[in-house]
Short mmCIF file of C-alpha atoms in Angstrom, two decimals:
data_model
loop_
_atom_site.label_atom_id
_atom_site.label_comp_id
_atom_site.label_asym_id
_atom_site.label_seq_id
_atom_site.Cartn_x
_atom_site.Cartn_y
_atom_site.Cartn_z
CA MET A 1 -11.76 11.16 -6.48
CA LYS A 2 -15.41 9.68 -6.41
CA MET A 3 -14.10 6.68 -8.16
CA MET A 4 -11.93 6.15 -5.33
CA PHE A 5 -14.53 6.56 -2.80
CA ARG A 6 -16.83 4.21 -4.82
CA THR A 7 -13.82 1.58 -4.72
CA PHE A 8 -12.57 2.07 -1.66
CA THR A 9 -15.25 2.18 0.83
CA LEU A 10 -16.42 -1.34 -0.35
CA ALA A 11 -14.07 -2.80 2.70
CA LEU A 12 -11.52 -1.40 0.03
CA LEU A 13 -12.54 -2.72 -2.84
CA VAL A 14 -9.40 -2.65 -5.33
CA SER A 15 -6.74 0.04 -5.93
CA VAL A 16 -3.66 1.50 -7.57
CA PHE A 17 -1.58 -1.01 -9.66
CA THR A 18 1.84 -0.31 -10.79
CA ILE A 19 3.42 -3.34 -11.57
CA SER A 20 4.15 -4.76 -14.79
CA THR A 21 1.74 -7.64 -16.17
CA ALA A 22 4.79 -9.56 -17.00
CA GLN A 23 4.52 -10.24 -13.38
CA ALA A 24 0.64 -10.27 -13.03
CA SER A 25 -0.72 -12.24 -10.56
CA LEU A 26 -3.02 -12.02 -7.24
CA LEU A 27 -1.02 -14.68 -5.57
CA TRP A 28 2.46 -13.81 -4.30
CA LYS A 29 5.30 -16.54 -2.63
CA VAL A 30 7.47 -14.93 0.35
CA THR A 31 10.64 -16.85 0.99
CA GLY A 32 14.11 -16.11 2.05
CA ASN A 33 15.66 -14.10 5.02
CA ASP A 34 15.59 -16.98 7.08
CA LEU A 35 12.17 -18.02 6.76
CA ASP A 36 11.71 -21.82 7.58
CA GLN A 37 9.11 -22.20 4.99
CA PRO A 38 7.32 -19.98 2.54
CA SER A 39 4.18 -17.84 3.29
CA TYR A 40 1.85 -16.13 0.90
CA LEU A 41 0.17 -12.92 -0.14
CA PHE A 42 -3.10 -12.60 -2.05
CA GLY A 43 -5.14 -9.76 -3.14
CA THR A 44 -8.66 -10.05 -2.70
CA ILE A 45 -11.57 -7.95 -4.20
CA HIS A 46 -14.03 -7.56 -1.39
CA VAL A 47 -17.41 -8.57 -2.82
CA ILE A 48 -18.01 -10.01 -6.49
CA CYS A 49 -20.99 -11.90 -8.18
CA GLN A 50 -21.33 -15.34 -7.03
CA ASP A 51 -21.06 -16.61 -10.62
CA ARG A 52 -17.90 -15.17 -10.99
CA PHE A 53 -16.10 -16.30 -7.99
CA TYR A 54 -12.84 -17.67 -8.83
CA MET A 55 -10.73 -19.79 -7.06
CA ASP A 56 -8.17 -22.24 -8.66
CA GLU A 57 -5.90 -24.67 -7.01
CA ARG A 58 -2.78 -22.64 -6.34
CA ILE A 59 -4.47 -20.64 -4.20
CA GLU A 60 -6.07 -23.50 -2.43
CA ASP A 61 -3.01 -25.41 -2.44
CA ALA A 62 -1.21 -22.30 -0.91
CA ILE A 63 -3.71 -21.69 1.94
CA ALA A 64 -3.86 -25.50 2.71
CA SER A 65 -0.15 -25.35 3.38
CA SER A 66 -0.16 -22.59 5.51
CA GLU A 67 -0.58 -22.59 9.31
CA GLN A 68 -2.20 -19.42 9.73
CA LEU A 69 -4.59 -16.70 8.04
CA ALA A 70 -4.05 -13.04 8.15
CA LYS A 71 -6.46 -10.59 7.07
CA GLU A 72 -6.91 -6.43 7.29
CA ILE A 73 -9.34 -7.19 9.86
CA ASP A 74 -11.74 -10.24 10.99
CA ILE A 75 -15.21 -9.53 10.75
CA SER A 76 -15.94 -13.29 12.12
CA ALA A 77 -14.22 -12.25 15.60
CA PRO A 78 -16.78 -11.92 18.60
CA GLY A 79 -18.26 -8.53 18.77
CA THR A 80 -16.24 -7.04 15.42
CA MET A 81 -19.69 -6.92 13.42
CA MET A 82 -21.19 -5.05 16.39
CA ARG A 83 -18.64 -2.78 16.73
CA LEU A 84 -18.49 -2.23 13.11
CA GLN A 85 -22.30 -1.56 13.09
CA GLN A 86 -21.45 1.22 15.94
CA LEU A 87 -18.78 2.96 13.99
CA MET A 88 -20.89 3.24 11.00
CA VAL A 89 -23.21 5.67 12.65
CA ASN A 90 -22.58 9.20 12.61
CA PRO A 91 -21.78 10.27 16.74
CA ASP A 92 -23.96 13.61 15.96
CA GLY A 93 -27.02 12.08 14.41
CA PRO A 94 -28.13 13.25 11.07
CA TYR A 95 -26.03 15.34 9.21
CA LEU A 96 -27.01 15.67 5.43
CA GLU A 97 -29.38 18.43 5.54
CA GLU A 98 -25.98 20.02 6.64
CA HIS A 99 -24.57 19.54 3.13
CA LEU A 100 -27.47 19.35 0.61
CA ASN A 101 -30.59 21.50 -0.04
CA GLU A 102 -33.87 20.30 -0.26
CA ASP A 103 -33.98 18.80 -3.78
CA GLU A 104 -30.91 17.39 -3.34
CA LEU A 105 -32.17 15.41 -0.09
CA ALA A 106 -35.40 14.72 -1.78
CA THR A 107 -33.39 12.90 -4.28
CA LEU A 108 -31.23 10.90 -2.29
CA ASP A 109 -34.45 9.94 -0.13
CA GLN A 110 -36.09 8.84 -3.12
CA TYR A 111 -33.53 6.86 -4.32
CA PHE A 112 -32.87 5.03 -1.22
CA LEU A 113 -36.93 4.34 -0.88
CA ASP A 114 -36.84 2.94 -4.34
CA ASN A 115 -33.86 0.99 -4.38
CA PHE A 116 -33.55 -0.56 -0.52
CA GLY A 117 -37.21 0.29 0.84
CA VAL A 118 -35.55 2.59 3.51
CA GLY A 119 -35.61 6.53 3.32
CA LEU A 120 -33.25 8.86 4.92
CA ALA A 121 -35.61 8.73 8.38
CA GLN A 122 -34.00 5.47 8.73
CA VAL A 123 -30.54 5.47 7.32
CA GLY A 124 -29.82 9.19 7.34
CA ALA A 125 -27.58 9.14 10.92
CA LEU A 126 -25.05 6.47 8.95
CA LYS A 127 -21.84 7.91 7.71
CA PRO A 128 -21.45 8.79 4.18
CA MET A 129 -19.27 5.79 3.75
CA ALA A 130 -21.87 3.12 4.79
CA LEU A 131 -24.46 4.68 2.71
CA ASN A 132 -21.79 4.49 -0.07
CA SER A 133 -21.45 0.81 0.69
CA MET A 134 -25.37 0.37 0.61
CA LEU A 135 -25.12 2.23 -3.01
CA LEU A 136 -22.19 -0.27 -4.13
CA MET A 137 -24.02 -3.45 -3.34
CA GLY A 138 -26.97 -2.41 -4.91
CA ALA A 139 -25.00 -1.45 -7.95
CA MET A 140 -23.90 -4.84 -8.49
CA PRO A 141 -24.99 -6.20 -11.61
CA CYS A 142 -26.24 -9.52 -9.53
CA ALA A 143 -28.44 -10.65 -6.76
CA ASP A 144 -26.12 -13.17 -5.06
CA THR A 145 -22.31 -11.93 -4.17
CA GLU A 146 -19.57 -13.89 -2.91
CA SER A 147 -16.76 -12.61 -0.93
CA TYR A 148 -13.03 -13.62 -0.98
CA GLU A 149 -12.55 -12.62 2.72
CA ALA A 150 -15.53 -14.89 3.86
CA PHE A 151 -14.21 -17.62 1.78
CA PHE A 152 -10.68 -17.44 3.34
CA ALA A 153 -12.57 -17.44 7.05
CA GLN A 154 -14.35 -20.43 6.15
CA ARG A 155 -11.37 -22.38 4.84
CA ALA A 156 -9.47 -21.30 8.03
CA SER A 157 -12.13 -22.59 10.10
CA GLU A 158 -12.21 -26.00 8.04
CA LEU A 159 -8.33 -26.09 8.27
CA GLU A 160 -8.50 -25.05 12.09
CA LEU A 161 -6.19 -22.02 11.22
CA PRO A 162 -6.09 -19.06 13.80
CA ILE A 163 -7.03 -15.84 12.06
CA LEU A 164 -4.65 -12.88 12.84
CA GLU A 165 -5.56 -9.06 12.21
CA LEU A 166 -3.34 -6.30 10.53
CA GLU A 167 -5.48 -3.66 12.01
CA SER A 168 -8.33 -2.75 14.13
CA VAL A 169 -11.85 -2.09 12.60
CA GLU A 170 -11.81 1.14 14.56
CA PHE A 171 -9.03 2.20 12.93
CA GLN A 172 -10.09 1.17 9.45
CA MET A 173 -13.44 2.75 9.69
CA SER A 174 -11.71 5.80 11.26
CA LEU A 175 -9.75 6.31 7.96
CA PHE A 176 -12.52 8.62 6.31
CA ASP A 177 -12.24 10.81 8.99
CA ASN A 178 -9.62 12.20 7.08
CA ILE A 179 -11.82 13.04 4.11
CA PRO A 180 -13.83 16.01 4.47
CA GLN A 181 -17.58 14.95 5.17
CA GLU A 182 -19.12 17.74 3.02
CA GLU A 183 -16.72 16.09 0.27
CA GLN A 184 -18.13 12.51 0.78
CA VAL A 185 -21.67 13.80 0.67
CA SER A 186 -21.41 15.25 -2.54
CA TRP A 187 -19.54 12.14 -3.65
CA LEU A 188 -22.69 10.50 -2.45
CA LEU A 189 -24.92 12.47 -4.49
CA GLU A 190 -22.86 12.18 -7.84
CA MET A 191 -23.52 8.10 -7.49
CA VAL A 192 -27.02 8.25 -7.19
CA LYS A 193 -27.12 10.86 -10.16
CA ASP A 194 -25.33 8.55 -12.24
CA ASP A 195 -25.78 5.14 -10.80
CA GLN A 196 -25.25 3.07 -14.15
CA ALA A 197 -21.69 4.47 -14.32
CA THR A 198 -20.98 3.09 -11.05
CA THR A 199 -22.42 -0.34 -11.98
CA GLU A 200 -20.16 -0.06 -15.13
CA GLN A 201 -17.03 0.82 -13.35
CA MET A 202 -17.64 -2.03 -10.87
CA GLU A 203 -18.02 -4.48 -14.01
CA SER A 204 -14.89 -3.20 -15.55
CA LEU A 205 -12.58 -3.36 -12.08
CA ILE A 206 -13.99 -6.94 -11.50
CA ASP A 207 -13.44 -8.14 -15.31
CA ALA A 208 -9.69 -6.68 -15.07
CA TYR A 209 -9.42 -8.60 -11.57
CA LEU A 210 -10.74 -11.73 -12.83
CA SER A 211 -8.11 -11.73 -15.52
CA GLU A 212 -5.38 -10.05 -13.36
CA ASP A 213 -5.34 -7.56 -15.53
CA LEU A 214 -3.14 -5.07 -13.74
CA ASP A 215 -2.28 -2.54 -16.61
CA THR A 216 -6.24 -2.29 -17.03
CA LEU A 217 -6.52 -1.92 -13.12
CA LEU A 218 -3.85 0.59 -13.13
CA ALA A 219 -5.55 2.74 -15.80
CA LEU A 220 -9.16 2.36 -14.44
CA MET A 221 -7.86 4.08 -11.40
CA GLU A 222 -5.90 6.59 -13.13
CA GLU A 223 -9.08 8.13 -14.76
CA ASP A 224 -9.14 9.94 -11.13
CA PRO A 225 -6.84 12.26 -11.02
CA GLN A 226 -7.29 13.33 -7.50
CA PHE A 227 -6.47 9.80 -6.43
CA ALA A 228 -3.17 10.66 -5.26
CA GLU A 229 -4.62 13.30 -2.46
CA TYR A 230 -5.68 10.35 -0.36
CA ALA A 231 -3.60 7.40 -1.30
CA GLU A 232 -0.89 8.10 1.15
CA VAL A 233 -3.22 7.73 4.28
CA LEU A 234 -5.44 5.04 2.56
CA LEU A 235 -2.88 2.92 1.38
CA ASP A 236 0.85 3.88 1.59
CA GLU A 237 0.66 4.37 5.20
CA ARG A 238 -0.90 1.24 6.12
CA ASN A 239 1.31 -0.77 3.92
CA GLN A 240 4.16 0.48 6.45
CA ASN A 241 2.18 -0.50 9.26
CA TRP A 242 1.82 -3.75 8.24
CA VAL A 243 5.21 -4.86 7.49
CA ALA A 244 6.39 -5.29 11.22
CA PRO A 245 3.50 -7.61 11.92
CA ILE A 246 3.85 -9.52 8.72
CA ARG A 247 7.25 -10.16 9.42
CA GLU A 248 6.81 -11.48 12.84
CA MET A 249 3.81 -13.41 11.59
CA ILE A 250 5.77 -15.23 8.81
CA HIS A 251 8.90 -15.77 11.19
CA GLU A 252 6.49 -17.64 13.69
CA ARG A 253 4.68 -19.72 11.24
CA SER A 254 3.81 -19.82 7.30
CA THR A 255 1.27 -17.55 6.78
CA PHE A 256 -1.60 -16.73 4.46
CA ILE A 257 -2.05 -12.98 3.86
CA ALA A 258 -5.18 -11.79 2.47
CA VAL A 259 -5.61 -8.05 2.04
CA GLY A 260 -7.04 -5.63 -0.69
CA ALA A 261 -5.42 -6.13 -4.02
CA GLY A 262 -4.26 -2.50 -4.14
CA HIS A 263 -1.95 -2.99 -1.20
CA LEU A 264 0.43 -5.17 -2.90
CA PRO A 265 2.07 -3.41 -5.54
CA GLY A 266 3.92 -0.19 -6.08
CA ASP A 267 6.64 1.62 -4.48
CA MET A 268 5.05 1.37 -1.35
CA GLY A 269 2.99 -1.78 -1.89
CA VAL A 270 3.70 -4.94 0.51
CA ILE A 271 5.33 -6.53 -2.16
CA THR A 272 8.29 -4.42 -2.65
CA LEU A 273 8.40 -3.05 1.16
CA LEU A 274 8.99 -6.93 1.86
CA GLN A 275 11.59 -7.54 -0.62
CA ASP A 276 13.04 -3.88 0.62
CA ALA A 277 13.04 -6.10 4.06
CA GLY A 278 15.13 -8.60 2.59
CA TYR A 279 12.55 -11.21 1.50
CA THR A 280 11.94 -13.04 -1.93
CA VAL A 281 8.61 -12.17 -3.06
CA GLU A 282 7.58 -13.62 -6.56
CA PRO A 283 4.27 -14.09 -8.75
CA VAL A 284 2.67 -17.70 -8.36
CA ALA A 285 1.43 -17.90 -11.79
CA ARG A 286 -1.91 -19.56 -12.92
#
């Protein structure tokens, strides 16, 4: 479970894959079902070391040929970042002392002081997922990072493409309300006690992502036997919710859809759901 917590809370970093590497690709073309022109699905990883950021001609061509960009949420929209920051704060104030003993609190406090220059006095009211995101950024094996979401938002701006959202920031931040706070705090403490494991897991995920090695990504996620406990809420239900707005978007205009890579494959993934709705969805190979 703690691996899922590490990966998901970094703006849904990457999740379970179930398609064969015979069709391995992060970029998928959507046609058929009376579409006038193709649209594209692209699976993102939300943070990566700047020197490993990868963009090739097929992806550039796909977004350049599109008439609008669709994302899970649009952080660049006016007011969104402010709302996100507000939603990261626990409404009842500091809460960690309800779940941790004095030694555990001291361990957590010292870790944040040593690595971020702030202690629990400054960040202790942030929700576990916000603290976890800080830990994940600190675990990146580099100082400079890049975001695929930011890249696509910038390209959309340059190409004067409108940006659409598949869900609200309020909904996305509410997802962790389905997971008991005590459990989230426990995972947080485990990450602090074994931060090297977090770094190694992130490096493995990034290696597999850049290789478009879906089998390895699946194997990494399946190391967590409790993943299925929350996969339905965090992935499956959201994928189903997205199908209707995606269909509306792609019939209106050619759309480049960029979402966390874990949302694309699987029986309840966006690829299969669109195929079930009558579309042809095929990989665009390197």
